[in-house]
Short mmCIF file of C-alpha atoms in Angstrom, two decimals:
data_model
loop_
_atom_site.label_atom_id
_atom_site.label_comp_id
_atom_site.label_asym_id
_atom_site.label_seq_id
_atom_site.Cartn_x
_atom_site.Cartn_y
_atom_site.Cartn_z
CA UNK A 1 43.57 -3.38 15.17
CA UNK A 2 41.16 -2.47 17.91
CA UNK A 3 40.61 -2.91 21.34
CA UNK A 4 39.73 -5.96 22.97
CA UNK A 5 36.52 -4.40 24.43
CA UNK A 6 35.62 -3.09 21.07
CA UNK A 7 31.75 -3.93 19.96
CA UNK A 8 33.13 -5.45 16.69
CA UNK A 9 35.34 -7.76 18.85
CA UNK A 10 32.89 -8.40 21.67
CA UNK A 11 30.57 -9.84 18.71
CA UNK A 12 32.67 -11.99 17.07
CA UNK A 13 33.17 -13.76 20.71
CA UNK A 14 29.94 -14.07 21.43
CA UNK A 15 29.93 -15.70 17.88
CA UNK A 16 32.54 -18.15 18.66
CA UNK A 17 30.38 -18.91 21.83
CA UNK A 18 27.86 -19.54 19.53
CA UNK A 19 29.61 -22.12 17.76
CA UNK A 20 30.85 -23.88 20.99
CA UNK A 21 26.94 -24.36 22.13
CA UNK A 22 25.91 -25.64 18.52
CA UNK A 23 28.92 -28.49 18.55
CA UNK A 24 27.83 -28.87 21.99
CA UNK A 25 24.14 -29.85 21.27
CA UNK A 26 25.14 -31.43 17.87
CA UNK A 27 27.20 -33.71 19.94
CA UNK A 28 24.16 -34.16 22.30
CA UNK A 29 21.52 -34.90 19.73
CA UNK A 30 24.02 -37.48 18.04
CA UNK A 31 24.38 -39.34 21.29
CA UNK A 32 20.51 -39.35 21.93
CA UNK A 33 20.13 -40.62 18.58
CA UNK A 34 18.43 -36.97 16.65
CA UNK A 35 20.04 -37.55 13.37
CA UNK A 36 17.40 -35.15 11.66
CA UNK A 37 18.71 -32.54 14.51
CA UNK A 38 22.38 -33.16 14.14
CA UNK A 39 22.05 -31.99 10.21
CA UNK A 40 19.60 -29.06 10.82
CA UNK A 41 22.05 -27.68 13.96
CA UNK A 42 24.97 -28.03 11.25
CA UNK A 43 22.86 -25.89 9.19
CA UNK A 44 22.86 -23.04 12.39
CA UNK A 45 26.60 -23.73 12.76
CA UNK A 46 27.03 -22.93 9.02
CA UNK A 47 24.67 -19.98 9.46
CA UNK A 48 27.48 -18.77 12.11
CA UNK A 49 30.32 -19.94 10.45
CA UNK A 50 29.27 -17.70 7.72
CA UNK A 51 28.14 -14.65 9.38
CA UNK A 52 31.55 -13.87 11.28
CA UNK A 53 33.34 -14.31 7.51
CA UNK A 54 30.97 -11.94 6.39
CA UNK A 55 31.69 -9.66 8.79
CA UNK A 56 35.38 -10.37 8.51
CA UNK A 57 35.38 -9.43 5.13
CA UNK A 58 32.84 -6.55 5.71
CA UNK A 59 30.19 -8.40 2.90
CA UNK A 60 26.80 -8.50 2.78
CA UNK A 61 25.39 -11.45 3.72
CA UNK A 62 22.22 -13.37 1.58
CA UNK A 63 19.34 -14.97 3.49
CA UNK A 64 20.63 -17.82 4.72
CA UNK A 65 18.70 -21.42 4.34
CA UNK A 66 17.46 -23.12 7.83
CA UNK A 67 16.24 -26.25 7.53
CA UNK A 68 14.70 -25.55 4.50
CA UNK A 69 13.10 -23.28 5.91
CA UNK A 70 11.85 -19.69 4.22
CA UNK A 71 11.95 -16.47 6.36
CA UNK A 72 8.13 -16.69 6.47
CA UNK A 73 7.85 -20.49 7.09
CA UNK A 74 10.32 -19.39 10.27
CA UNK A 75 7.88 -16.76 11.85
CA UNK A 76 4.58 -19.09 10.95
CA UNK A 77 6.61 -22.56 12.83
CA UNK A 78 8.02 -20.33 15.64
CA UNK A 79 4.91 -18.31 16.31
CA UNK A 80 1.76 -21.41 16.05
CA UNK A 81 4.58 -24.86 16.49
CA UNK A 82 0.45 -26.43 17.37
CA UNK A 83 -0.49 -25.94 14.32
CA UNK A 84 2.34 -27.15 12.51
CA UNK A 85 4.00 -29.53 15.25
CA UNK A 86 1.31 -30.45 17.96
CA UNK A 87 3.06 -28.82 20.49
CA UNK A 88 2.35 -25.17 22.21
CA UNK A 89 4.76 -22.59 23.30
CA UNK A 90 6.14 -24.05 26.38
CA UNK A 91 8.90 -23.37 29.00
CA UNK A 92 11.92 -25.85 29.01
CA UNK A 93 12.61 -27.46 32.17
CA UNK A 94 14.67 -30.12 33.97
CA UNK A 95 12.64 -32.82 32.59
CA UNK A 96 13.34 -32.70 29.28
CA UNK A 97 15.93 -34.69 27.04
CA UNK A 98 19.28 -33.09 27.32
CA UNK A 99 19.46 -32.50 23.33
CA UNK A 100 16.22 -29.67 23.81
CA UNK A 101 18.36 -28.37 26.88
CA UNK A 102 21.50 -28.26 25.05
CA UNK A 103 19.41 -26.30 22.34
CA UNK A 104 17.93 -24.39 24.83
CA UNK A 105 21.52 -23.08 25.51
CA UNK A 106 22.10 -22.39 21.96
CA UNK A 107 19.23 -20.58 21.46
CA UNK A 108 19.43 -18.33 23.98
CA UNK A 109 23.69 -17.81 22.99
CA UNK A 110 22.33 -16.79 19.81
CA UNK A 111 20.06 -14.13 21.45
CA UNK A 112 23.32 -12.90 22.78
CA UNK A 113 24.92 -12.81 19.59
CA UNK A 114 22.08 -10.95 17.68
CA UNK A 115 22.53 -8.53 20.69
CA UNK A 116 26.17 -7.87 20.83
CA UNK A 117 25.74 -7.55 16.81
CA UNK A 118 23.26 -4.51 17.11
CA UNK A 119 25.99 -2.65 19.83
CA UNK A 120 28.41 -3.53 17.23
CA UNK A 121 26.74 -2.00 14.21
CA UNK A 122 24.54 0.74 15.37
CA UNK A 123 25.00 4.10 14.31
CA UNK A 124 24.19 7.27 16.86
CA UNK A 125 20.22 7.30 15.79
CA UNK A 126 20.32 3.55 16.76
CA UNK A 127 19.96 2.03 13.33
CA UNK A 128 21.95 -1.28 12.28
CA UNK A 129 24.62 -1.06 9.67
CA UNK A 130 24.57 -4.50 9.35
CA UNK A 131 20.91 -5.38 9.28
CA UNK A 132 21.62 -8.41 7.23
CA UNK A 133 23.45 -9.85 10.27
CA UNK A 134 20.90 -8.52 12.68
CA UNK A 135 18.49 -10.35 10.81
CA UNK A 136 20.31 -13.41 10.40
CA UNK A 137 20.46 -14.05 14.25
CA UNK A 138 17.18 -13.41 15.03
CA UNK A 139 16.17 -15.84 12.44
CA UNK A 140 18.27 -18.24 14.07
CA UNK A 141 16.99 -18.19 17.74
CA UNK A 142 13.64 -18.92 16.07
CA UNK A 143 15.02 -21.59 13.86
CA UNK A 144 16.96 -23.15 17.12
CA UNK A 145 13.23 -22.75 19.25
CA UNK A 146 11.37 -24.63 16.23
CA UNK A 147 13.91 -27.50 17.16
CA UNK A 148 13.03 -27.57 20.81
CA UNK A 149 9.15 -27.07 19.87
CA UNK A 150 9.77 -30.36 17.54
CA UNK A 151 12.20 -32.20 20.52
CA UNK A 152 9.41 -31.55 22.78
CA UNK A 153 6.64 -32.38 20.93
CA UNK A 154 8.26 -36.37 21.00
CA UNK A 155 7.88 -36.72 17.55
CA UNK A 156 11.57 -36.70 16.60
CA UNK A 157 13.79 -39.47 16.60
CA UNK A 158 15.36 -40.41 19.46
#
């Protein structure tokens, strides 16, 4: 048992936040019709899912599949979505469907989570004991902006 204010406990909320913003937004895109993003937010809600049992069990955890999606297919659609989506970087507003907001908010939950799991598992030199993790949710705040590159680009169903 630790504290309630512990890192390790302080993660695995921000986790379970997580996981209320990707039901959230899966709920969203299945009422605005995104069938392709309903199945490829389960796959960040299995990504979560699996990254709190990991560190329940204190395992290492294996690159995790997004959308299909390699590690290096993630950086290339996150970093040039013109090339790959016809749509630039752009800043979400008001206007937009409220599946790519609801992502939005998932996205940027995730940043928190990748966050609160580096004050979790650094060490006093500031290196990650859990790097696999680390990883893991900064892979997933780009997977979650590739959605909102593809909702905005009007391509996807909806």
């Amino acid at each position: 048992l630790v504290p309630k204010n512990h890192p390790r406990i302080i993660f695995r909320g921000q986790v379970d936040c997580l996981e209320a913003e990707l039901l959230l937004a899966q709920r969203q895109a299945h009422t605005e019709g995104y069938g392709a993003i309903v199945r490829e937010l389960g796959d960040a809600l299995e990504f979560s899912r699996q990254a709190l049992r990991h560190d329940v069990l204190n395992e290492p955890m294996a690159a995790f599949p997004l959308g299909g999606l390699t590690e290096a297919e993630l950086r290339a659609r996150s970093h040039t979505p013109q090339k790959y989506y016809g749509q630039p970087h752009f800043m979400p507003d008001y206007t937009q469907c409220w599946t790519l907001l609801a992502v939005n908010r998932a996205r940027t939950t995730a940043r928190q989570a990748e966050l609160a799991c580096y004050e979790a598992f650094r060490d006093r030199e500031g290196r990650c004991s859990r790097p696999d993790l680390l990883q893991g949710f900064n892979r997933l705040s780009s997977f979650l902006w590739i959605l909102e590159i593809r909702l905005a680009s009007g391509k996807e169903r909806g």
